[in-house]
């Protein structure tokens, strides 16, 4: 369950509590509705866990737990797995290896129960992973984006979201040829989603959808063409994202 009390937070920072809560929710709640996982869904799960193992900038025990789950999953040779076995692997814990069982939204808190939370944290998680892939000089520029695409397509509970995301992926994801481009691809497509959803009923009135980062967060990201039209300064956006979503910049408040 989501804890009810409001946690004051810094709107200019990313919270580890949101990232760990996203892991908990996706692995223990969202996946749990699939009692048997096979075919493309199993591939999607393997890719997702593999990028989490490689790039999740977690606390040591959380990283150890993700590694253990990835090792377990890679060892499964059949064409399907039971969710109950996966859950058992997930819940195997020791003092230096565990995935916290807690849903505690901080930067992703909504002004009401049904706002924000998990979908907000999924965006946050994947932005963080694209930045980590860049920082660690991953070999495959599309690895994180394709893992996100497959996860969303197979498991993301909001099915209209999955359909929209697949449309965007189909149109341009295969043109991503560098790790920097991958970070910017996710940023620009998230902004497309923000533009589409601005003013909709799903929007939390306390967190209006804006083209992000707004000028108060990153003045240098914005510029005007001679015609007066707004334009993004992509190099500045990239350095902003690299800092905003970097492992060193994450806040560890509110963790249990
Ligand atoms: P979110 O959009 O969730 O963003 C989370 C945080 O990321 C923001 O608070 C901000 O700090 C940061 N951020 C915002 N924009 C950017 C950016 N461009 N680049 C980097 N960081 C940014 N909802 C629908 O109703 N219809 C849909 O079709 C839909 N599709 C979705 C597809 C995916 C893949 C996901 C993960 C979610 C989707 N959602 C959809 C949910 C929706 O996008 C929001 O997550 C939700 O409405 C909560 O919004 P939010 O205000 O918390 O901000």
PDB file of C-alpha atoms and ligand atoms in Angstrom:
ATOM      1  CA  UNK A   1       0.000   0.000   0.000  1.00  0.00           C
ATOM      2  CA  UNK A   2       1.055   3.588  -0.453  1.00  0.00           C
ATOM      3  CA  UNK A   3       1.777   5.455   2.747  1.00  0.00           C
ATOM      4  CA  UNK A   4      -0.499   8.439   3.051  1.00  0.00           C
ATOM      5  CA  UNK A   5       1.481  11.178   4.755  1.00  0.00           C
ATOM      6  CA  UNK A   6       2.993  13.880   2.576  1.00  0.00           C
ATOM      7  CA  UNK A   7       6.786  13.981   2.364  1.00  0.00           C
ATOM      8  CA  UNK A   8       8.227  17.424   1.597  1.00  0.00           C
ATOM      9  CA  UNK A   9      10.780  17.050  -1.167  1.00  0.00           C
ATOM     10  CA  UNK A  10      13.134  18.972  -3.414  1.00  0.00           C
ATOM     11  CA  UNK A  11      11.573  19.342  -6.869  1.00  0.00           C
ATOM     12  CA  UNK A  12      14.952  19.769  -8.510  1.00  0.00           C
ATOM     13  CA  UNK A  13      16.293  16.361  -7.473  1.00  0.00           C
ATOM     14  CA  UNK A  14      15.777  12.646  -8.097  1.00  0.00           C
ATOM     15  CA  UNK A  15      15.082  10.334  -5.148  1.00  0.00           C
ATOM     16  CA  UNK A  16      16.389   6.791  -4.787  1.00  0.00           C
ATOM     17  CA  UNK A  17      13.183   5.986  -2.919  1.00  0.00           C
ATOM     18  CA  UNK A  18      11.216   6.506  -6.178  1.00  0.00           C
ATOM     19  CA  UNK A  19      13.620   4.287  -8.101  1.00  0.00           C
ATOM     20  CA  UNK A  20      13.516   1.464  -5.536  1.00  0.00           C
ATOM     21  CA  UNK A  21       9.730   1.780  -5.310  1.00  0.00           C
ATOM     22  CA  UNK A  22       9.522   1.483  -9.107  1.00  0.00           C
ATOM     23  CA  UNK A  23      11.540  -1.747  -8.924  1.00  0.00           C
ATOM     24  CA  UNK A  24       9.310  -3.085  -6.169  1.00  0.00           C
ATOM     25  CA  UNK A  25       6.109  -2.178  -7.992  1.00  0.00           C
ATOM     26  CA  UNK A  26       7.159  -3.467 -11.391  1.00  0.00           C
ATOM     27  CA  UNK A  27       8.694  -6.717 -10.149  1.00  0.00           C
ATOM     28  CA  UNK A  28       6.302  -7.608  -7.335  1.00  0.00           C
ATOM     29  CA  UNK A  29       3.011  -6.027  -8.378  1.00  0.00           C
ATOM     30  CA  UNK A  30       2.903  -5.463 -12.136  1.00  0.00           C
ATOM     31  CA  UNK A  31       4.628  -8.726 -13.094  1.00  0.00           C
ATOM     32  CA  UNK A  32       2.629 -10.715 -10.549  1.00  0.00           C
ATOM     33  CA  UNK A  33      -0.439 -10.639 -12.800  1.00  0.00           C
ATOM     34  CA  UNK A  34       1.447 -12.885 -15.262  1.00  0.00           C
ATOM     35  CA  UNK A  35       1.488 -16.302 -13.576  1.00  0.00           C
ATOM     36  CA  UNK A  36       3.434 -17.873 -16.455  1.00  0.00           C
ATOM     37  CA  UNK A  37       5.903 -15.797 -18.458  1.00  0.00           C
ATOM     38  CA  UNK A  38       6.991 -17.087 -21.867  1.00  0.00           C
ATOM     39  CA  UNK A  39       7.915 -16.129 -25.432  1.00  0.00           C
ATOM     40  CA  UNK A  40       8.381 -12.421 -26.088  1.00  0.00           C
ATOM     41  CA  UNK A  41       7.380 -11.605 -22.525  1.00  0.00           C
ATOM     42  CA  UNK A  42      10.202 -13.755 -21.187  1.00  0.00           C
ATOM     43  CA  UNK A  43      12.655 -12.049 -23.537  1.00  0.00           C
ATOM     44  CA  UNK A  44      11.334  -8.678 -22.338  1.00  0.00           C
ATOM     45  CA  UNK A  45      11.825  -9.684 -18.714  1.00  0.00           C
ATOM     46  CA  UNK A  46      15.371 -10.936 -19.368  1.00  0.00           C
ATOM     47  CA  UNK A  47      16.362  -7.686 -21.119  1.00  0.00           C
ATOM     48  CA  UNK A  48      14.801  -5.576 -18.371  1.00  0.00           C
ATOM     49  CA  UNK A  49      16.537  -7.426 -15.538  1.00  0.00           C
ATOM     50  CA  UNK A  50      19.778  -7.424 -17.494  1.00  0.00           C
ATOM     51  CA  UNK A  51      19.808  -3.608 -17.870  1.00  0.00           C
ATOM     52  CA  UNK A  52      18.840  -3.217 -14.223  1.00  0.00           C
ATOM     53  CA  UNK A  53      21.748  -5.455 -13.237  1.00  0.00           C
ATOM     54  CA  UNK A  54      24.130  -3.456 -15.430  1.00  0.00           C
ATOM     55  CA  UNK A  55      22.972   0.114 -14.882  1.00  0.00           C
ATOM     56  CA  UNK A  56      20.767   0.512 -11.801  1.00  0.00           C
ATOM     57  CA  UNK A  57      22.789   2.950  -9.631  1.00  0.00           C
ATOM     58  CA  UNK A  58      21.591   1.268  -6.438  1.00  0.00           C
ATOM     59  CA  UNK A  59      22.748   0.765  -2.906  1.00  0.00           C
ATOM     60  CA  UNK A  60      25.109  -2.222  -2.707  1.00  0.00           C
ATOM     61  CA  UNK A  61      22.533  -4.727  -1.356  1.00  0.00           C
ATOM     62  CA  UNK A  62      20.035  -3.723  -4.043  1.00  0.00           C
ATOM     63  CA  UNK A  63      22.656  -4.117  -6.759  1.00  0.00           C
ATOM     64  CA  UNK A  64      23.567  -7.529  -5.330  1.00  0.00           C
ATOM     65  CA  UNK A  65      19.919  -8.585  -5.375  1.00  0.00           C
ATOM     66  CA  UNK A  66      19.503  -7.486  -9.010  1.00  0.00           C
ATOM     67  CA  UNK A  67      22.622  -9.421  -9.949  1.00  0.00           C
ATOM     68  CA  UNK A  68      21.311 -12.524  -8.182  1.00  0.00           C
ATOM     69  CA  UNK A  69      17.952 -12.277  -9.978  1.00  0.00           C
ATOM     70  CA  UNK A  70      19.696 -11.748 -13.316  1.00  0.00           C
ATOM     71  CA  UNK A  71      21.947 -14.793 -12.715  1.00  0.00           C
ATOM     72  CA  UNK A  72      18.888 -16.859 -11.773  1.00  0.00           C
ATOM     73  CA  UNK A  73      16.984 -15.747 -14.873  1.00  0.00           C
ATOM     74  CA  UNK A  74      19.898 -16.407 -17.245  1.00  0.00           C
ATOM     75  CA  UNK A  75      20.122 -19.953 -15.825  1.00  0.00           C
ATOM     76  CA  UNK A  76      16.477 -20.780 -16.635  1.00  0.00           C
ATOM     77  CA  UNK A  77      16.660 -22.815 -19.808  1.00  0.00           C
ATOM     78  CA  UNK A  78      13.016 -23.615 -20.504  1.00  0.00           C
ATOM     79  CA  UNK A  79      10.758 -21.569 -22.755  1.00  0.00           C
ATOM     80  CA  UNK A  80       8.696 -20.308 -19.832  1.00  0.00           C
ATOM     81  CA  UNK A  81       8.989 -19.512 -16.138  1.00  0.00           C
ATOM     82  CA  UNK A  82       6.429 -19.427 -13.347  1.00  0.00           C
ATOM     83  CA  UNK A  83       6.058 -16.051 -11.720  1.00  0.00           C
ATOM     84  CA  UNK A  84       6.084 -17.797  -8.312  1.00  0.00           C
ATOM     85  CA  UNK A  85       9.629 -19.094  -8.964  1.00  0.00           C
ATOM     86  CA  UNK A  86      10.736 -15.655 -10.124  1.00  0.00           C
ATOM     87  CA  UNK A  87       9.223 -14.138  -6.989  1.00  0.00           C
ATOM     88  CA  UNK A  88      11.098 -16.634  -4.831  1.00  0.00           C
ATOM     89  CA  UNK A  89      14.375 -15.606  -6.507  1.00  0.00           C
ATOM     90  CA  UNK A  90      13.439 -11.956  -5.991  1.00  0.00           C
ATOM     91  CA  UNK A  91      12.671 -12.465  -2.326  1.00  0.00           C
ATOM     92  CA  UNK A  92      15.798 -14.452  -1.459  1.00  0.00           C
ATOM     93  CA  UNK A  93      17.498 -12.080   0.916  1.00  0.00           C
ATOM     94  CA  UNK A  94      20.568 -11.819   3.097  1.00  0.00           C
ATOM     95  CA  UNK A  95      22.162  -8.926   4.987  1.00  0.00           C
ATOM     96  CA  UNK A  96      23.989  -7.794   1.856  1.00  0.00           C
ATOM     97  CA  UNK A  97      21.374  -8.617  -0.781  1.00  0.00           C
ATOM     98  CA  UNK A  98      17.740  -7.510  -0.829  1.00  0.00           C
ATOM     99  CA  UNK A  99      15.111  -5.601  -2.793  1.00  0.00           C
ATOM    100  CA  UNK A 100      13.133  -3.415  -0.367  1.00  0.00           C
ATOM    101  CA  UNK A 101       9.421  -4.262  -0.257  1.00  0.00           C
ATOM    102  CA  UNK A 102       8.225  -0.726  -0.055  1.00  0.00           C
ATOM    103  CA  UNK A 103       6.259   1.668  -2.211  1.00  0.00           C
ATOM    104  CA  UNK A 104       7.274   5.107  -1.005  1.00  0.00           C
ATOM    105  CA  UNK A 105       6.951   7.854  -3.602  1.00  0.00           C
ATOM    106  CA  UNK A 106       8.849  11.059  -2.862  1.00  0.00           C
ATOM    107  CA  UNK A 107       9.615  13.145  -5.970  1.00  0.00           C
ATOM    108  CA  UNK A 108       6.819  11.117  -7.603  1.00  0.00           C
ATOM    109  CA  UNK A 109       4.198  11.746  -4.902  1.00  0.00           C
ATOM    110  CA  UNK A 110       0.849  12.861  -6.235  1.00  0.00           C
ATOM    111  CA  UNK A 111      -1.514  15.352  -4.638  1.00  0.00           C
ATOM    112  CA  UNK A 112      -4.076  12.511  -4.672  1.00  0.00           C
ATOM    113  CA  UNK A 113      -3.660   8.713  -4.501  1.00  0.00           C
ATOM    114  CA  UNK A 114      -4.416   8.148  -8.179  1.00  0.00           C
ATOM    115  CA  UNK A 115      -1.918  10.718  -9.479  1.00  0.00           C
ATOM    116  CA  UNK A 116       1.757  10.124 -10.358  1.00  0.00           C
ATOM    117  CA  UNK A 117       3.522   7.376  -8.364  1.00  0.00           C
ATOM    118  CA  UNK A 118       4.525   4.390 -10.487  1.00  0.00           C
ATOM    119  CA  UNK A 119       4.279   5.863 -14.039  1.00  0.00           C
ATOM    120  CA  UNK A 120       6.312   8.881 -12.902  1.00  0.00           C
ATOM    121  CA  UNK A 121       8.897   6.586 -11.331  1.00  0.00           C
ATOM    122  CA  UNK A 122       9.128   4.435 -14.488  1.00  0.00           C
ATOM    123  CA  UNK A 123      10.090   7.498 -16.549  1.00  0.00           C
ATOM    124  CA  UNK A 124      12.552   8.482 -13.822  1.00  0.00           C
ATOM    125  CA  UNK A 125      14.029   4.983 -13.753  1.00  0.00           C
ATOM    126  CA  UNK A 126      14.584   4.797 -17.506  1.00  0.00           C
ATOM    127  CA  UNK A 127      16.035   8.313 -17.770  1.00  0.00           C
ATOM    128  CA  UNK A 128      18.454   7.299 -15.018  1.00  0.00           C
ATOM    129  CA  UNK A 129      19.340   4.072 -16.842  1.00  0.00           C
ATOM    130  CA  UNK A 130      20.041   5.846 -20.162  1.00  0.00           C
ATOM    131  CA  UNK A 131      22.343   8.258 -18.322  1.00  0.00           C
ATOM    132  CA  UNK A 132      24.114   5.384 -16.529  1.00  0.00           C
ATOM    133  CA  UNK A 133      24.615   3.575 -19.849  1.00  0.00           C
ATOM    134  CA  UNK A 134      26.256   6.742 -21.189  1.00  0.00           C
ATOM    135  CA  UNK A 135      28.407   7.211 -18.087  1.00  0.00           C
ATOM    136  CA  UNK A 136      29.626   3.611 -18.138  1.00  0.00           C
ATOM    137  CA  UNK A 137      30.241   3.650 -21.910  1.00  0.00           C
ATOM    138  CA  UNK A 138      27.939   0.768 -22.727  1.00  0.00           C
ATOM    139  CA  UNK A 139      28.590  -0.808 -26.135  1.00  0.00           C
ATOM    140  CA  UNK A 140      25.028  -0.914 -27.400  1.00  0.00           C
ATOM    141  CA  UNK A 141      23.355   2.514 -27.710  1.00  0.00           C
ATOM    142  CA  UNK A 142      19.871   0.989 -27.969  1.00  0.00           C
ATOM    143  CA  UNK A 143      20.147  -1.535 -25.135  1.00  0.00           C
ATOM    144  CA  UNK A 144      18.282   0.465 -22.462  1.00  0.00           C
ATOM    145  CA  UNK A 145      15.685   1.921 -24.839  1.00  0.00           C
ATOM    146  CA  UNK A 146      14.876  -1.469 -26.352  1.00  0.00           C
ATOM    147  CA  UNK A 147      14.602  -2.988 -22.864  1.00  0.00           C
ATOM    148  CA  UNK A 148      12.161  -0.232 -21.929  1.00  0.00           C
ATOM    149  CA  UNK A 149      10.218  -0.728 -25.151  1.00  0.00           C
ATOM    150  CA  UNK A 150       9.857  -4.469 -24.563  1.00  0.00           C
ATOM    151  CA  UNK A 151       9.015  -4.095 -20.878  1.00  0.00           C
ATOM    152  CA  UNK A 152       6.325  -1.518 -21.612  1.00  0.00           C
ATOM    153  CA  UNK A 153       4.922  -3.574 -24.473  1.00  0.00           C
ATOM    154  CA  UNK A 154       4.751  -6.813 -22.453  1.00  0.00           C
ATOM    155  CA  UNK A 155       3.941  -5.642 -18.947  1.00  0.00           C
ATOM    156  CA  UNK A 156       3.164  -1.950 -18.436  1.00  0.00           C
ATOM    157  CA  UNK A 157      -0.283  -1.923 -16.816  1.00  0.00           C
ATOM    158  CA  UNK A 158      -1.474   1.166 -18.690  1.00  0.00           C
ATOM    159  CA  UNK A 159      -2.244  -0.418 -22.068  1.00  0.00           C
ATOM    160  CA  UNK A 160      -3.029   2.805 -23.996  1.00  0.00           C
ATOM    161  CA  UNK A 161       0.357   4.092 -22.779  1.00  0.00           C
ATOM    162  CA  UNK A 162       2.021   0.965 -24.152  1.00  0.00           C
ATOM    163  CA  UNK A 163       0.350   1.429 -27.545  1.00  0.00           C
ATOM    164  CA  UNK A 164       1.419   5.080 -27.756  1.00  0.00           C
ATOM    165  CA  UNK A 165       4.955   4.284 -26.677  1.00  0.00           C
ATOM    166  CA  UNK A 166       5.271   1.487 -29.243  1.00  0.00           C
ATOM    167  CA  UNK A 167       4.124   3.889 -31.990  1.00  0.00           C
ATOM    168  CA  UNK A 168       6.911   6.306 -31.073  1.00  0.00           C
ATOM    169  CA  UNK A 169       9.470   3.510 -30.790  1.00  0.00           C
ATOM    170  CA  UNK A 170       8.502   2.057 -34.166  1.00  0.00           C
ATOM    171  CA  UNK A 171       8.873   5.426 -35.804  1.00  0.00           C
ATOM    172  CA  UNK A 172      12.368   6.356 -34.662  1.00  0.00           C
ATOM    173  CA  UNK A 173      14.027   4.228 -31.982  1.00  0.00           C
ATOM    174  CA  UNK A 174      16.119   2.318 -34.515  1.00  0.00           C
ATOM    175  CA  UNK A 175      17.761   5.587 -35.570  1.00  0.00           C
ATOM    176  CA  UNK A 176      19.452   5.885 -32.173  1.00  0.00           C
ATOM    177  CA  UNK A 177      23.120   5.332 -32.952  1.00  0.00           C
ATOM    178  CA  UNK A 178      24.877   6.692 -29.870  1.00  0.00           C
ATOM    179  CA  UNK A 179      24.488   6.658 -26.102  1.00  0.00           C
ATOM    180  CA  UNK A 180      24.074  10.449 -26.094  1.00  0.00           C
ATOM    181  CA  UNK A 181      21.333  10.181 -28.682  1.00  0.00           C
ATOM    182  CA  UNK A 182      19.625   7.530 -26.488  1.00  0.00           C
ATOM    183  CA  UNK A 183      19.465   9.952 -23.539  1.00  0.00           C
ATOM    184  CA  UNK A 184      18.080  12.670 -25.823  1.00  0.00           C
ATOM    185  CA  UNK A 185      15.651  10.318 -27.563  1.00  0.00           C
ATOM    186  CA  UNK A 186      13.977   9.465 -24.279  1.00  0.00           C
ATOM    187  CA  UNK A 187      13.967  13.109 -23.207  1.00  0.00           C
ATOM    188  CA  UNK A 188      12.379  14.378 -26.435  1.00  0.00           C
ATOM    189  CA  UNK A 189       9.792  11.595 -26.620  1.00  0.00           C
ATOM    190  CA  UNK A 190       8.875  12.076 -22.964  1.00  0.00           C
ATOM    191  CA  UNK A 191       8.264  15.726 -23.882  1.00  0.00           C
ATOM    192  CA  UNK A 192       6.000  14.601 -26.739  1.00  0.00           C
ATOM    193  CA  UNK A 193       3.991  12.610 -24.193  1.00  0.00           C
ATOM    194  CA  UNK A 194       3.903  15.637 -21.849  1.00  0.00           C
ATOM    195  CA  UNK A 195       2.564  17.802 -24.676  1.00  0.00           C
ATOM    196  CA  UNK A 196      -0.127  15.269 -25.537  1.00  0.00           C
ATOM    197  CA  UNK A 197      -1.244  14.874 -21.900  1.00  0.00           C
ATOM    198  CA  UNK A 198      -1.167  18.544 -20.838  1.00  0.00           C
ATOM    199  CA  UNK A 199      -4.596  19.543 -19.597  1.00  0.00           C
ATOM    200  CA  UNK A 200      -5.968  15.973 -19.579  1.00  0.00           C
ATOM    201  CA  UNK A 201      -7.853  14.563 -16.600  1.00  0.00           C
ATOM    202  CA  UNK A 202      -4.889  12.347 -15.730  1.00  0.00           C
ATOM    203  CA  UNK A 203      -2.760  15.434 -15.024  1.00  0.00           C
ATOM    204  CA  UNK A 204      -2.083  16.176 -11.367  1.00  0.00           C
ATOM    205  CA  UNK A 205      -3.099  19.861 -10.982  1.00  0.00           C
ATOM    206  CA  UNK A 206      -0.172  20.333  -8.595  1.00  0.00           C
ATOM    207  CA  UNK A 207       2.259  18.963 -11.213  1.00  0.00           C
ATOM    208  CA  UNK A 208       1.207  20.418 -14.559  1.00  0.00           C
ATOM    209  CA  UNK A 209       2.720  18.852 -17.661  1.00  0.00           C
ATOM    210  CA  UNK A 210       5.387  21.150 -19.057  1.00  0.00           C
ATOM    211  CA  UNK A 211       8.066  20.927 -21.694  1.00  0.00           C
ATOM    212  CA  UNK A 212      10.933  19.816 -19.506  1.00  0.00           C
ATOM    213  CA  UNK A 213      13.335  21.037 -18.138  1.00  0.00           C
ATOM    214  CA  UNK A 214      11.533  24.386 -17.797  1.00  0.00           C
ATOM    215  CA  UNK A 215      13.625  27.589 -17.863  1.00  0.00           C
ATOM    216  CA  UNK A 216      13.802  27.838 -14.062  1.00  0.00           C
ATOM    217  CA  UNK A 217      15.509  24.421 -13.906  1.00  0.00           C
ATOM    218  CA  UNK A 218      17.780  24.954 -16.895  1.00  0.00           C
ATOM    219  CA  UNK A 219      17.921  28.470 -18.338  1.00  0.00           C
ATOM    220  CA  UNK A 220      20.740  27.544 -20.726  1.00  0.00           C
ATOM    221  CA  UNK A 221      18.629  24.762 -22.270  1.00  0.00           C
ATOM    222  CA  UNK A 222      16.337  27.321 -23.892  1.00  0.00           C
ATOM    223  CA  UNK A 223      16.984  29.703 -26.725  1.00  0.00           C
ATOM    224  CA  UNK A 224      15.077  31.781 -29.237  1.00  0.00           C
ATOM    225  CA  UNK A 225      15.622  31.676 -32.981  1.00  0.00           C
ATOM    226  CA  UNK A 226      15.951  35.007 -34.786  1.00  0.00           C
ATOM    227  CA  UNK A 227      12.304  34.516 -35.751  1.00  0.00           C
ATOM    228  CA  UNK A 228      11.412  34.503 -32.050  1.00  0.00           C
ATOM    229  CA  UNK A 229      10.518  30.797 -32.067  1.00  0.00           C
ATOM    230  CA  UNK A 230      11.576  28.669 -29.077  1.00  0.00           C
ATOM    231  CA  UNK A 231      14.368  26.187 -29.597  1.00  0.00           C
ATOM    232  CA  UNK A 232      16.212  23.719 -27.356  1.00  0.00           C
ATOM    233  CA  UNK A 233      19.978  23.900 -26.964  1.00  0.00           C
ATOM    234  CA  UNK A 234      20.572  20.149 -27.171  1.00  0.00           C
ATOM    235  CA  UNK A 235      24.136  20.191 -25.839  1.00  0.00           C
ATOM    236  CA  UNK A 236      22.921  22.029 -22.747  1.00  0.00           C
ATOM    237  CA  UNK A 237      19.967  19.673 -22.357  1.00  0.00           C
ATOM    238  CA  UNK A 238      22.330  16.722 -22.513  1.00  0.00           C
ATOM    239  CA  UNK A 239      24.655  18.083 -19.843  1.00  0.00           C
ATOM    240  CA  UNK A 240      21.662  18.987 -17.699  1.00  0.00           C
ATOM    241  CA  UNK A 241      20.231  15.443 -17.973  1.00  0.00           C
ATOM    242  CA  UNK A 242      23.639  13.873 -17.290  1.00  0.00           C
ATOM    243  CA  UNK A 243      23.843  15.780 -14.034  1.00  0.00           C
ATOM    244  CA  UNK A 244      20.166  15.613 -13.012  1.00  0.00           C
ATOM    245  CA  UNK A 245      19.918  11.832 -13.466  1.00  0.00           C
ATOM    246  CA  UNK A 246      23.474  10.972 -12.405  1.00  0.00           C
ATOM    247  CA  UNK A 247      24.145   8.424  -9.663  1.00  0.00           C
ATOM    248  CA  UNK A 248      26.093  10.960  -7.592  1.00  0.00           C
ATOM    249  CA  UNK A 249      23.216  13.441  -7.649  1.00  0.00           C
ATOM    250  CA  UNK A 250      20.511  11.042  -6.354  1.00  0.00           C
ATOM    251  CA  UNK A 251      19.039  11.810  -2.931  1.00  0.00           C
ATOM    252  CA  UNK A 252      18.842   8.927  -0.470  1.00  0.00           C
ATOM    253  CA  UNK A 253      16.287  10.468   1.930  1.00  0.00           C
ATOM    254  CA  UNK A 254      13.277   8.424   3.096  1.00  0.00           C
ATOM    255  CA  UNK A 255      14.875   5.017   2.439  1.00  0.00           C
ATOM    256  CA  UNK A 256      14.215   2.299   4.985  1.00  0.00           C
TER     257      UNK A 256
HETATM  258  P1  LIG B   1       5.968  12.298 -15.638  1.00  0.00           P
HETATM  259  O1  LIG B   1       5.659  12.626 -17.046  1.00  0.00           O
HETATM  260  O2  LIG B   1       5.653  10.953 -15.155  1.00  0.00           O
HETATM  261  O3  LIG B   1       7.517  12.607 -15.411  1.00  0.00           O
HETATM  262  C1  LIG B   1       8.179  12.203 -14.222  1.00  0.00           C
HETATM  263  C2  LIG B   1       9.272  13.204 -13.907  1.00  0.00           C
HETATM  264  O4  LIG B   1      10.258  13.174 -14.941  1.00  0.00           O
HETATM  265  C3  LIG B   1       8.798  14.651 -13.884  1.00  0.00           C
HETATM  266  O5  LIG B   1       8.312  14.977 -12.603  1.00  0.00           O
HETATM  267  C4  LIG B   1      10.040  15.425 -14.234  1.00  0.00           C
HETATM  268  O6  LIG B   1      10.835  15.592 -13.080  1.00  0.00           O
HETATM  269  C5  LIG B   1      10.767  14.491 -15.173  1.00  0.00           C
HETATM  270  N1  LIG B   1      10.538  14.777 -16.588  1.00  0.00           N
HETATM  271  C6  LIG B   1       9.423  15.294 -17.178  1.00  0.00           C
HETATM  272  N2  LIG B   1       9.582  15.382 -18.493  1.00  0.00           N
HETATM  273  C7  LIG B   1      10.819  14.933 -18.774  1.00  0.00           C
HETATM  274  C8  LIG B   1      11.583  14.786 -19.971  1.00  0.00           C
HETATM  275  N3  LIG B   1      11.080  15.149 -21.161  1.00  0.00           N
HETATM  276  N4  LIG B   1      12.826  14.272 -19.872  1.00  0.00           N
HETATM  277  C9  LIG B   1      13.355  13.914 -18.682  1.00  0.00           C
HETATM  278  N5  LIG B   1      12.685  14.030 -17.516  1.00  0.00           N
HETATM  279  C10 LIG B   1      11.437  14.535 -17.563  1.00  0.00           C
HETATM  280  N6  LIG B   1      -0.344   8.582 -19.448  1.00  0.00           N
HETATM  281  C11 LIG B   1      -1.445   8.768 -20.237  1.00  0.00           C
HETATM  282  O7  LIG B   1      -2.458   9.265 -19.740  1.00  0.00           O
HETATM  283  N7  LIG B   1      -1.421   8.428 -21.567  1.00  0.00           N
HETATM  284  C12 LIG B   1      -0.321   7.875 -22.146  1.00  0.00           C
HETATM  285  O8  LIG B   1      -0.317   7.561 -23.338  1.00  0.00           O
HETATM  286  C13 LIG B   1       0.844   7.647 -21.342  1.00  0.00           C
HETATM  287  N8  LIG B   1       1.937   7.037 -21.858  1.00  0.00           N
HETATM  288  C14 LIG B   1       2.987   6.725 -21.029  1.00  0.00           C
HETATM  289  C15 LIG B   1       4.066   6.004 -21.524  1.00  0.00           C
HETATM  290  C16 LIG B   1       5.096   5.619 -20.703  1.00  0.00           C
HETATM  291  C17 LIG B   1       6.246   4.822 -21.261  1.00  0.00           C
HETATM  292  C18 LIG B   1       5.070   5.971 -19.321  1.00  0.00           C
HETATM  293  C19 LIG B   1       6.202   5.535 -18.404  1.00  0.00           C
HETATM  294  C20 LIG B   1       4.010   6.689 -18.806  1.00  0.00           C
HETATM  295  C21 LIG B   1       2.953   7.068 -19.646  1.00  0.00           C
HETATM  296  N9  LIG B   1       1.856   7.777 -19.167  1.00  0.00           N
HETATM  297  C22 LIG B   1       0.774   8.018 -19.969  1.00  0.00           C
HETATM  298  C23 LIG B   1       1.885   8.359 -17.812  1.00  0.00           C
HETATM  299  C24 LIG B   1       2.323   9.815 -17.890  1.00  0.00           C
HETATM  300  O9  LIG B   1       3.353  10.003 -18.862  1.00  0.00           O
HETATM  301  C25 LIG B   1       2.883  10.313 -16.552  1.00  0.00           C
HETATM  302  O10 LIG B   1       3.879   9.409 -16.090  1.00  0.00           O
HETATM  303  C26 LIG B   1       1.849  10.462 -15.466  1.00  0.00           C
HETATM  304  O11 LIG B   1       0.768  11.245 -15.939  1.00  0.00           O
HETATM  305  C27 LIG B   1       2.459  11.150 -14.219  1.00  0.00           C
HETATM  306  O12 LIG B   1       2.954  12.418 -14.612  1.00  0.00           O
HETATM  307  P2  LIG B   1       4.000  13.234 -13.786  1.00  0.00           P
HETATM  308  O13 LIG B   1       3.468  14.596 -13.582  1.00  0.00           O
HETATM  309  O14 LIG B   1       4.384  12.516 -12.551  1.00  0.00           O
HETATM  310  O15 LIG B   1       5.294  13.393 -14.718  1.00  0.00           O
END
